[in-house]
CSV table of N, CA, C and O in Angstrom, one decimal:
chain,number,residue,atom,x,y,z
A,1,UNK,N,-18.3,8.3,4.6
A,1,UNK,CA,-16.9,8.0,4.3
A,1,UNK,C,-16.0,8.5,5.5
A,1,UNK,O,-16.2,9.6,6.0
A,2,UNK,N,-15.1,7.7,6.0
A,2,UNK,CA,-14.3,8.0,7.1
A,2,UNK,C,-13.0,8.6,6.7
A,2,UNK,O,-12.6,8.4,5.5
A,3,UNK,N,-12.3,9.2,7.6
A,3,UNK,CA,-10.9,9.8,7.3
A,3,UNK,C,-10.0,8.6,6.9
A,3,UNK,O,-9.1,8.7,6.1
A,4,UNK,N,-10.2,7.5,7.6
A,4,UNK,CA,-9.4,6.3,7.3
A,4,UNK,C,-9.6,5.8,5.9
A,4,UNK,O,-8.6,5.4,5.2
A,5,UNK,N,-10.8,5.8,5.4
A,5,UNK,CA,-11.1,5.4,4.0
A,5,UNK,C,-10.4,6.3,3.0
A,5,UNK,O,-9.9,5.9,2.0
A,6,UNK,N,-10.5,7.6,3.3
A,6,UNK,CA,-9.9,8.6,2.4
A,6,UNK,C,-8.4,8.4,2.4
A,6,UNK,O,-7.8,8.5,1.3
A,7,UNK,N,-7.8,8.2,3.6
A,7,UNK,CA,-6.3,8.1,3.7
A,7,UNK,C,-5.9,6.8,2.9
A,7,UNK,O,-4.9,6.8,2.2
A,8,UNK,N,-6.7,5.7,3.0
A,8,UNK,CA,-6.4,4.5,2.3
A,8,UNK,C,-6.4,4.8,0.8
A,8,UNK,O,-5.5,4.4,0.1
A,9,UNK,N,-7.4,5.5,0.4
A,9,UNK,CA,-7.5,5.8,-1.1
A,9,UNK,C,-6.4,6.7,-1.6
A,9,UNK,O,-5.9,6.5,-2.7
A,10,UNK,N,-6.0,7.7,-0.8
A,10,UNK,CA,-4.8,8.5,-1.2
A,10,UNK,C,-3.6,7.7,-1.3
A,10,UNK,O,-2.8,7.9,-2.3
A,11,UNK,N,-3.4,6.8,-0.4
A,11,UNK,CA,-2.2,5.9,-0.5
A,11,UNK,C,-2.2,5.0,-1.7
A,11,UNK,O,-1.2,4.7,-2.4
A,12,UNK,N,-3.4,4.5,-2.0
A,12,UNK,CA,-3.6,3.6,-3.2
A,12,UNK,C,-3.2,4.4,-4.4
A,12,UNK,O,-2.5,4.0,-5.3
A,13,UNK,N,-3.7,5.6,-4.5
A,13,UNK,CA,-3.5,6.5,-5.7
A,13,UNK,C,-2.0,6.8,-5.8
A,13,UNK,O,-1.4,6.7,-6.9
A,14,UNK,N,-1.4,7.1,-4.7
A,14,UNK,CA,0.1,7.4,-4.7
A,14,UNK,C,0.9,6.3,-5.3
A,14,UNK,O,1.7,6.4,-6.1
A,15,UNK,N,0.6,5.1,-4.7
A,15,UNK,CA,1.3,3.9,-5.2
A,15,UNK,C,1.0,3.6,-6.6
A,15,UNK,O,2.0,3.2,-7.4
A,16,UNK,N,-0.2,3.8,-7.1
A,16,UNK,CA,-0.6,3.5,-8.5
A,16,UNK,C,0.2,4.5,-9.4
A,16,UNK,O,0.7,4.1,-10.4
A,17,UNK,N,0.2,5.8,-9.0
A,17,UNK,CA,0.9,6.7,-9.9
A,17,UNK,C,2.4,6.5,-9.9
A,17,UNK,O,3.0,6.6,-11.0
A,18,UNK,N,3.0,6.1,-8.8
A,18,UNK,CA,4.4,5.8,-8.8
A,18,UNK,C,4.7,4.6,-9.7
A,18,UNK,O,5.7,4.5,-10.4
A,19,UNK,N,3.8,3.6,-9.7
A,19,UNK,CA,3.9,2.4,-10.5
A,19,UNK,C,3.6,2.7,-12.0
A,19,UNK,O,3.9,1.9,-12.9
A,20,UNK,N,3.0,3.8,-12.3
A,20,UNK,CA,2.7,4.2,-13.7
A,20,UNK,C,1.6,3.4,-14.3
A,20,UNK,O,1.6,3.2,-15.5
A,21,UNK,N,0.6,3.0,-13.5
A,21,UNK,CA,-0.5,2.3,-14.0
A,21,UNK,C,-1.8,3.1,-14.0
A,21,UNK,O,-2.0,3.9,-13.1
A,22,UNK,N,-2.6,2.8,-15.0
A,22,UNK,CA,-3.9,3.4,-15.0
A,22,UNK,C,-4.8,2.7,-14.0
A,22,UNK,O,-4.5,1.6,-13.5
A,23,UNK,N,-5.9,3.3,-13.7
A,23,UNK,CA,-6.9,2.7,-12.7
A,23,UNK,C,-7.3,1.3,-13.3
A,23,UNK,O,-7.4,0.3,-12.6
A,24,UNK,N,-7.6,1.3,-14.6
A,24,UNK,CA,-8.1,0.1,-15.2
A,24,UNK,C,-7.1,-1.0,-15.2
A,24,UNK,O,-7.3,-2.2,-14.8
A,25,UNK,N,-5.8,-0.7,-15.6
A,25,UNK,CA,-4.8,-1.7,-15.6
A,25,UNK,C,-4.5,-2.2,-14.2
A,25,UNK,O,-4.4,-3.5,-14.0
A,26,UNK,N,-4.5,-1.4,-13.2
A,26,UNK,CA,-4.3,-1.8,-11.8
A,26,UNK,C,-5.4,-2.8,-11.4
A,26,UNK,O,-5.1,-3.9,-10.9
A,27,UNK,N,-6.6,-2.4,-11.7
A,27,UNK,CA,-7.7,-3.3,-11.3
A,27,UNK,C,-7.7,-4.6,-12.0
A,27,UNK,O,-7.9,-5.7,-11.4
A,28,UNK,N,-7.5,-4.6,-13.3
A,28,UNK,CA,-7.4,-5.9,-14.1
A,28,UNK,C,-6.3,-6.8,-13.6
A,28,UNK,O,-6.5,-8.0,-13.3
A,29,UNK,N,-5.1,-6.2,-13.4
A,29,UNK,CA,-4.0,-7.0,-12.9
A,29,UNK,C,-4.2,-7.5,-11.5
A,29,UNK,O,-3.6,-8.5,-11.1
A,30,UNK,N,-5.0,-6.8,-10.7
A,30,UNK,CA,-5.3,-7.3,-9.3
A,30,UNK,C,-6.5,-8.3,-9.3
A,30,UNK,O,-6.9,-8.7,-8.3
A,31,UNK,N,-7.1,-8.6,-10.5
A,31,UNK,CA,-8.1,-9.6,-10.6
A,31,UNK,C,-9.5,-9.1,-10.6
A,31,UNK,O,-10.5,-9.9,-10.4
A,32,UNK,N,-9.7,-7.8,-10.8
A,32,UNK,CA,-11.0,-7.2,-10.9
A,32,UNK,C,-11.5,-7.3,-12.3
A,32,UNK,O,-10.7,-7.1,-13.2
A,33,UNK,N,-12.7,-7.6,-12.5
A,33,UNK,CA,-13.3,-7.7,-13.9
A,33,UNK,C,-13.0,-6.4,-14.7
A,33,UNK,O,-13.2,-5.3,-14.2
A,34,UNK,N,-12.6,-6.6,-15.9
A,34,UNK,CA,-12.1,-5.5,-16.7
A,34,UNK,C,-13.2,-4.5,-17.0
A,34,UNK,O,-12.9,-3.3,-17.2
A,35,UNK,N,-14.5,-4.9,-16.9
A,35,UNK,CA,-15.6,-3.9,-17.2
A,35,UNK,C,-15.9,-3.0,-16.0
A,35,UNK,O,-16.5,-2.0,-16.2
A,36,UNK,N,-15.4,-3.3,-14.8
A,36,UNK,CA,-15.7,-2.5,-13.7
A,36,UNK,C,-14.4,-2.0,-13.0
A,36,UNK,O,-14.4,-1.3,-12.0
A,37,UNK,N,-13.2,-2.5,-13.5
A,37,UNK,CA,-11.9,-2.3,-12.9
A,37,UNK,C,-11.7,-0.8,-12.7
A,37,UNK,O,-11.3,-0.4,-11.5
A,38,UNK,N,-11.8,0.0,-13.7
A,38,UNK,CA,-11.5,1.5,-13.5
A,38,UNK,C,-12.4,2.1,-12.5
A,38,UNK,O,-12.0,2.9,-11.7
A,39,UNK,N,-13.7,1.9,-12.6
A,39,UNK,CA,-14.7,2.4,-11.7
A,39,UNK,C,-14.4,2.0,-10.2
A,39,UNK,O,-14.4,2.8,-9.3
A,40,UNK,N,-14.1,0.7,-10.0
A,40,UNK,CA,-13.8,0.2,-8.7
A,40,UNK,C,-12.6,0.9,-8.1
A,40,UNK,O,-12.6,1.3,-7.0
A,41,UNK,N,-11.5,1.0,-8.9
A,41,UNK,CA,-10.3,1.6,-8.4
A,41,UNK,C,-10.5,3.1,-8.1
A,41,UNK,O,-10.1,3.6,-7.0
A,42,UNK,N,-11.3,3.7,-8.9
A,42,UNK,CA,-11.6,5.1,-8.7
A,42,UNK,C,-12.4,5.3,-7.4
A,42,UNK,O,-12.1,6.2,-6.6
A,43,UNK,N,-13.3,4.4,-7.1
A,43,UNK,CA,-14.1,4.4,-5.8
A,43,UNK,C,-13.2,4.2,-4.6
A,43,UNK,O,-13.4,4.8,-3.6
A,44,UNK,N,-12.2,3.3,-4.8
A,44,UNK,CA,-11.3,3.1,-3.7
A,44,UNK,C,-10.4,4.3,-3.4
A,44,UNK,O,-10.2,4.7,-2.3
A,45,UNK,N,-9.9,4.9,-4.5
A,45,UNK,CA,-9.1,6.1,-4.4
A,45,UNK,C,-9.8,7.3,-3.8
A,45,UNK,O,-9.2,8.1,-3.1
A,46,UNK,N,-11.1,7.4,-4.1
A,46,UNK,CA,-11.9,8.5,-3.5
A,46,UNK,C,-12.3,8.2,-2.1
A,46,UNK,O,-12.8,9.1,-1.4
A,47,UNK,N,-12.1,7.0,-1.6
A,47,UNK,CA,-12.5,6.7,-0.3
A,47,UNK,C,-14.0,6.3,-0.2
A,47,UNK,O,-14.5,6.2,0.9
A,48,UNK,N,-14.7,6.2,-1.3
A,48,UNK,CA,-16.1,5.9,-1.3
A,48,UNK,C,-16.3,4.4,-0.8
A,48,UNK,O,-17.2,4.1,-0.1
A,49,UNK,N,-15.4,3.6,-1.2
A,49,UNK,CA,-15.4,2.2,-0.8
A,49,UNK,C,-14.0,1.8,-0.4
A,49,UNK,O,-13.1,2.4,-0.8
A,50,UNK,N,-13.9,0.7,0.4
A,50,UNK,CA,-12.6,0.1,0.8
A,50,UNK,C,-12.7,-1.3,0.4
A,50,UNK,O,-13.7,-2.0,0.7
A,51,UNK,N,-11.6,-1.9,-0.3
A,51,UNK,CA,-11.7,-3.3,-0.7
A,51,UNK,C,-11.5,-4.2,0.5
A,51,UNK,O,-11.1,-3.8,1.6
A,52,UNK,N,-12.0,-5.4,0.3
A,52,UNK,CA,-11.8,-6.5,1.3
A,52,UNK,C,-10.3,-6.8,1.4
A,52,UNK,O,-9.5,-6.3,0.5
A,53,UNK,N,-9.8,-7.5,2.4
A,53,UNK,CA,-8.4,-7.7,2.6
A,53,UNK,C,-7.7,-8.5,1.4
A,53,UNK,O,-6.6,-8.1,1.0
A,54,UNK,N,-8.4,-9.5,0.9
A,54,UNK,CA,-7.8,-10.2,-0.3
A,54,UNK,C,-7.6,-9.3,-1.4
A,54,UNK,O,-6.5,-9.3,-2.1
A,55,UNK,N,-8.6,-8.4,-1.8
A,55,UNK,CA,-8.4,-7.5,-2.9
A,55,UNK,C,-7.3,-6.5,-2.5
A,55,UNK,O,-6.5,-6.2,-3.4
A,56,UNK,N,-7.2,-6.0,-1.3
A,56,UNK,CA,-6.1,-5.1,-0.9
A,56,UNK,C,-4.8,-5.8,-1.1
A,56,UNK,O,-3.8,-5.1,-1.6
A,57,UNK,N,-4.7,-7.0,-0.7
A,57,UNK,CA,-3.4,-7.7,-0.9
A,57,UNK,C,-3.1,-7.9,-2.3
A,57,UNK,O,-1.9,-7.8,-2.7
A,58,UNK,N,-4.1,-8.2,-3.2
A,58,UNK,CA,-3.8,-8.3,-4.6
A,58,UNK,C,-3.4,-6.9,-5.2
A,58,UNK,O,-2.5,-6.9,-6.0
A,59,UNK,N,-4.0,-5.8,-4.8
A,59,UNK,CA,-3.6,-4.5,-5.2
A,59,UNK,C,-2.1,-4.2,-4.8
A,59,UNK,O,-1.3,-3.7,-5.6
A,60,UNK,N,-1.8,-4.5,-3.5
A,60,UNK,CA,-0.5,-4.3,-3.0
A,60,UNK,C,0.6,-5.1,-3.8
A,60,UNK,O,1.6,-4.6,-4.1
A,61,UNK,N,0.2,-6.4,-4.1
A,61,UNK,CA,1.1,-7.2,-4.9
A,61,UNK,C,1.4,-6.6,-6.3
A,61,UNK,O,2.6,-6.5,-6.7
A,62,UNK,N,0.4,-6.2,-7.0
A,62,UNK,CA,0.6,-5.5,-8.3
A,62,UNK,C,1.4,-4.3,-8.2
A,62,UNK,O,2.3,-4.0,-9.0
A,63,UNK,N,1.2,-3.5,-7.1
A,63,UNK,CA,1.9,-2.2,-6.9
A,63,UNK,C,3.3,-2.4,-6.3
A,63,UNK,O,4.0,-1.5,-6.1
A,64,UNK,N,3.6,-3.7,-5.8
A,64,UNK,CA,4.8,-4.0,-5.2
A,64,UNK,C,5.1,-3.1,-3.9
A,64,UNK,O,6.1,-2.6,-3.7
A,65,UNK,N,4.0,-3.1,-3.1
A,65,UNK,CA,4.1,-2.5,-1.8
A,65,UNK,C,3.5,-3.4,-0.8
A,65,UNK,O,2.6,-4.2,-1.1
A,66,UNK,N,3.9,-3.3,0.5
A,66,UNK,CA,3.2,-4.2,1.5
A,66,UNK,C,1.8,-3.7,1.7
A,66,UNK,O,1.6,-2.4,1.7
A,67,UNK,N,0.9,-4.6,1.9
A,67,UNK,CA,-0.5,-4.1,2.2
A,67,UNK,C,-0.5,-3.2,3.4
A,67,UNK,O,-1.4,-2.3,3.5
A,68,UNK,N,0.4,-3.4,4.4
A,68,UNK,CA,0.4,-2.6,5.6
A,68,UNK,C,0.6,-1.1,5.2
A,68,UNK,O,0.1,-0.2,6.0
A,69,UNK,N,1.2,-0.8,4.1
A,69,UNK,CA,1.3,0.6,3.6
A,69,UNK,C,0.0,1.3,3.6
A,69,UNK,O,-0.2,2.4,4.0
A,70,UNK,N,-1.0,0.6,3.1
A,70,UNK,CA,-2.4,1.2,3.0
A,70,UNK,C,-3.1,1.4,4.3
A,70,UNK,O,-3.9,2.3,4.5
A,71,UNK,N,-2.7,0.6,5.3
A,71,UNK,CA,-3.4,0.6,6.6
A,71,UNK,C,-2.7,1.3,7.7
A,71,UNK,O,-3.2,1.4,8.8
A,72,UNK,N,-1.5,1.8,7.4
A,72,UNK,CA,-0.7,2.5,8.5
A,72,UNK,C,-1.5,3.7,9.1
A,72,UNK,O,-2.2,4.4,8.4
A,73,UNK,N,-1.4,3.9,10.4
A,73,UNK,CA,-2.2,4.9,11.1
A,73,UNK,C,-1.8,6.3,10.7
A,73,UNK,O,-2.7,7.2,10.9
A,74,UNK,N,-0.6,6.5,10.4
A,74,UNK,CA,-0.2,7.9,10.0
A,74,UNK,C,0.8,7.9,8.8
A,74,UNK,O,1.3,6.9,8.5
A,75,UNK,N,0.9,9.0,8.2
A,75,UNK,CA,1.7,9.1,7.0
A,75,UNK,C,3.2,8.8,7.3
A,75,UNK,O,3.9,8.3,6.4
A,76,UNK,N,3.7,9.1,8.4
A,76,UNK,CA,5.1,8.9,8.7
A,76,UNK,C,5.4,7.4,8.7
A,76,UNK,O,6.4,6.9,8.1
A,77,UNK,N,4.5,6.6,9.4
A,77,UNK,CA,4.7,5.2,9.4
A,77,UNK,C,4.5,4.6,8.0
A,77,UNK,O,5.2,3.7,7.6
A,78,UNK,N,3.5,5.1,7.3
A,78,UNK,CA,3.3,4.6,5.9
A,78,UNK,C,4.5,4.9,5.0
A,78,UNK,O,4.9,4.0,4.3
A,79,UNK,N,5.1,6.0,5.2
A,79,UNK,CA,6.3,6.3,4.4
A,79,UNK,C,7.5,5.4,4.8
A,79,UNK,O,8.2,4.9,3.9
A,80,UNK,N,7.6,5.1,6.1
A,80,UNK,CA,8.7,4.2,6.5
A,80,UNK,C,8.4,2.8,5.9
A,80,UNK,O,9.4,2.1,5.5
A,81,UNK,N,7.2,2.3,6.0
A,81,UNK,CA,6.9,1.0,5.4
A,81,UNK,C,7.2,1.0,3.9
A,81,UNK,O,7.8,0.0,3.4
A,82,UNK,N,6.8,2.0,3.2
A,82,UNK,CA,7.0,2.1,1.8
A,82,UNK,C,8.5,2.1,1.5
A,82,UNK,O,9.0,1.3,0.7
A,83,UNK,N,9.3,2.9,2.1
A,83,UNK,CA,10.7,3.0,1.9
A,83,UNK,C,11.4,1.7,2.3
A,83,UNK,O,12.3,1.3,1.5
A,84,UNK,N,11.1,1.1,3.4
A,84,UNK,CA,11.7,-0.1,3.8
A,84,UNK,C,11.4,-1.2,2.8
A,84,UNK,O,12.4,-2.0,2.5
A,85,UNK,N,10.2,-1.2,2.3
A,85,UNK,CA,9.9,-2.3,1.3
A,85,UNK,C,10.7,-2.1,0.0
A,85,UNK,O,10.9,-3.1,-0.7
A,86,UNK,N,11.2,-0.9,-0.3
A,86,UNK,CA,11.9,-0.7,-1.5
A,86,UNK,C,13.4,-0.8,-1.3
A,86,UNK,O,14.2,-0.8,-2.3
A,87,UNK,N,13.9,-0.9,-0.1
A,87,UNK,CA,15.3,-0.9,0.2
A,87,UNK,C,15.9,-2.3,-0.1
A,87,UNK,O,15.2,-3.3,0.0
A,88,UNK,N,17.1,-2.3,-0.5
A,88,UNK,CA,17.8,-3.6,-0.8
A,88,UNK,C,18.1,-4.3,0.5
A,88,UNK,O,18.1,-3.7,1.6
A,89,UNK,N,18.4,-5.6,0.5
A,89,UNK,CA,18.6,-6.4,1.7
A,89,UNK,C,19.7,-5.9,2.6
A,89,UNK,O,19.5,-5.9,3.8
A,90,UNK,N,20.8,-5.4,2.0
A,90,UNK,CA,21.8,-4.8,2.9
A,90,UNK,C,21.4,-3.6,3.7
A,90,UNK,O,21.7,-3.5,4.9
A,91,UNK,N,20.6,-2.8,3.1
A,91,UNK,CA,20.1,-1.6,3.8
A,91,UNK,C,19.1,-2.0,4.8
A,91,UNK,O,19.1,-1.5,5.9
A,92,UNK,N,18.2,-3.0,4.5
A,92,UNK,CA,17.3,-3.5,5.5
A,92,UNK,C,18.0,-4.0,6.7
A,92,UNK,O,17.5,-3.8,7.8
A,93,UNK,N,19.1,-4.7,6.5
A,93,UNK,CA,19.8,-5.3,7.6
A,93,UNK,C,20.4,-4.2,8.5
A,93,UNK,O,20.3,-4.3,9.7
A,94,UNK,N,20.9,-3.1,7.9
A,94,UNK,CA,21.4,-2.0,8.6
A,94,UNK,C,20.3,-1.3,9.5
A,94,UNK,O,20.5,-0.9,10.6
A,95,UNK,N,19.1,-1.2,8.8
A,95,UNK,CA,18.0,-0.6,9.5
A,95,UNK,C,17.6,-1.4,10.7
A,95,UNK,O,17.3,-0.9,11.8
A,96,UNK,N,17.5,-2.7,10.5
A,96,UNK,CA,17.1,-3.6,11.6
A,96,UNK,C,18.1,-3.6,12.7
A,96,UNK,O,17.8,-3.6,13.9
A,97,UNK,N,19.4,-3.5,12.4
A,97,UNK,CA,20.5,-3.4,13.4
A,97,UNK,C,20.3,-2.1,14.2
A,97,UNK,O,20.4,-2.1,15.4
A,98,UNK,N,20.1,-1.0,13.5
A,98,UNK,CA,19.9,0.3,14.2
A,98,UNK,C,18.7,0.2,15.1
A,98,UNK,O,18.8,0.7,16.3
A,99,UNK,N,17.6,-0.3,14.7
A,99,UNK,CA,16.5,-0.4,15.5
A,99,UNK,C,16.7,-1.4,16.7
A,99,UNK,O,16.2,-1.1,17.8
A,100,UNK,N,17.4,-2.5,16.5
A,100,UNK,CA,17.7,-3.4,17.6
A,100,UNK,C,18.5,-2.7,18.6
A,100,UNK,O,18.4,-2.9,19.8
A,101,UNK,N,19.5,-1.8,18.2
A,101,UNK,CA,20.3,-1.1,19.1
A,101,UNK,C,19.5,-0.1,19.9
A,101,UNK,O,19.9,0.2,21.1
A,102,UNK,N,18.4,0.4,19.4
A,102,UNK,CA,17.6,1.4,20.1
A,102,UNK,C,16.7,0.8,21.0
A,102,UNK,O,16.6,1.2,22.2
A,103,UNK,N,15.9,-0.2,20.6
A,103,UNK,CA,14.8,-0.8,21.4
A,103,UNK,C,14.9,-2.3,21.6
A,103,UNK,O,14.1,-2.8,22.3
A,104,UNK,N,15.8,-2.9,20.9
A,104,UNK,CA,15.8,-4.4,21.0
A,104,UNK,C,14.7,-5.0,20.1
A,104,UNK,O,13.7,-4.3,19.8
A,105,UNK,N,14.9,-6.3,19.7
A,105,UNK,CA,13.9,-6.9,18.9
A,105,UNK,C,12.5,-7.1,19.7
A,105,UNK,O,12.5,-7.4,20.9
A,106,UNK,N,11.4,-6.9,18.9
A,106,UNK,CA,10.1,-7.1,19.5
A,106,UNK,C,9.8,-8.6,19.6
A,106,UNK,O,9.2,-9.1,20.5
A,107,UNK,N,10.3,-9.3,18.7
A,107,UNK,CA,10.1,-10.8,18.6
A,107,UNK,C,11.4,-11.4,18.2
A,107,UNK,O,12.3,-10.7,17.8
A,108,UNK,N,11.5,-12.7,18.2
A,108,UNK,CA,12.7,-13.4,17.9
A,108,UNK,C,13.2,-13.3,16.5
A,108,UNK,O,14.0,-14.1,16.1
A,109,UNK,N,12.6,-12.5,15.6
A,109,UNK,CA,12.9,-12.4,14.2
A,109,UNK,C,14.0,-11.6,13.8
A,109,UNK,O,14.9,-11.0,13.8
């Protein structure tokens, strides 16, 4: 088990707890068979296994977080991704303007 796998699992658990979902409920809502859903989510959270990208995207959708939150290289970036995803559009626009003023847009978006 790598540090990356453990970090991924910690973030999954954080998002699940904030969402108020049990491991089984999260798994079932993400399309995992109900008979293994709790065990599978537990294994992900412990870092024993890491889901494939499609499953990760399904988990993120259920938890209403970007999949990038799980894969961020450090906690500061993960926190920014999480908070940005929860911000309303007006706040996002202000954040984008602030960042554009600092470094300019990375791409034409």
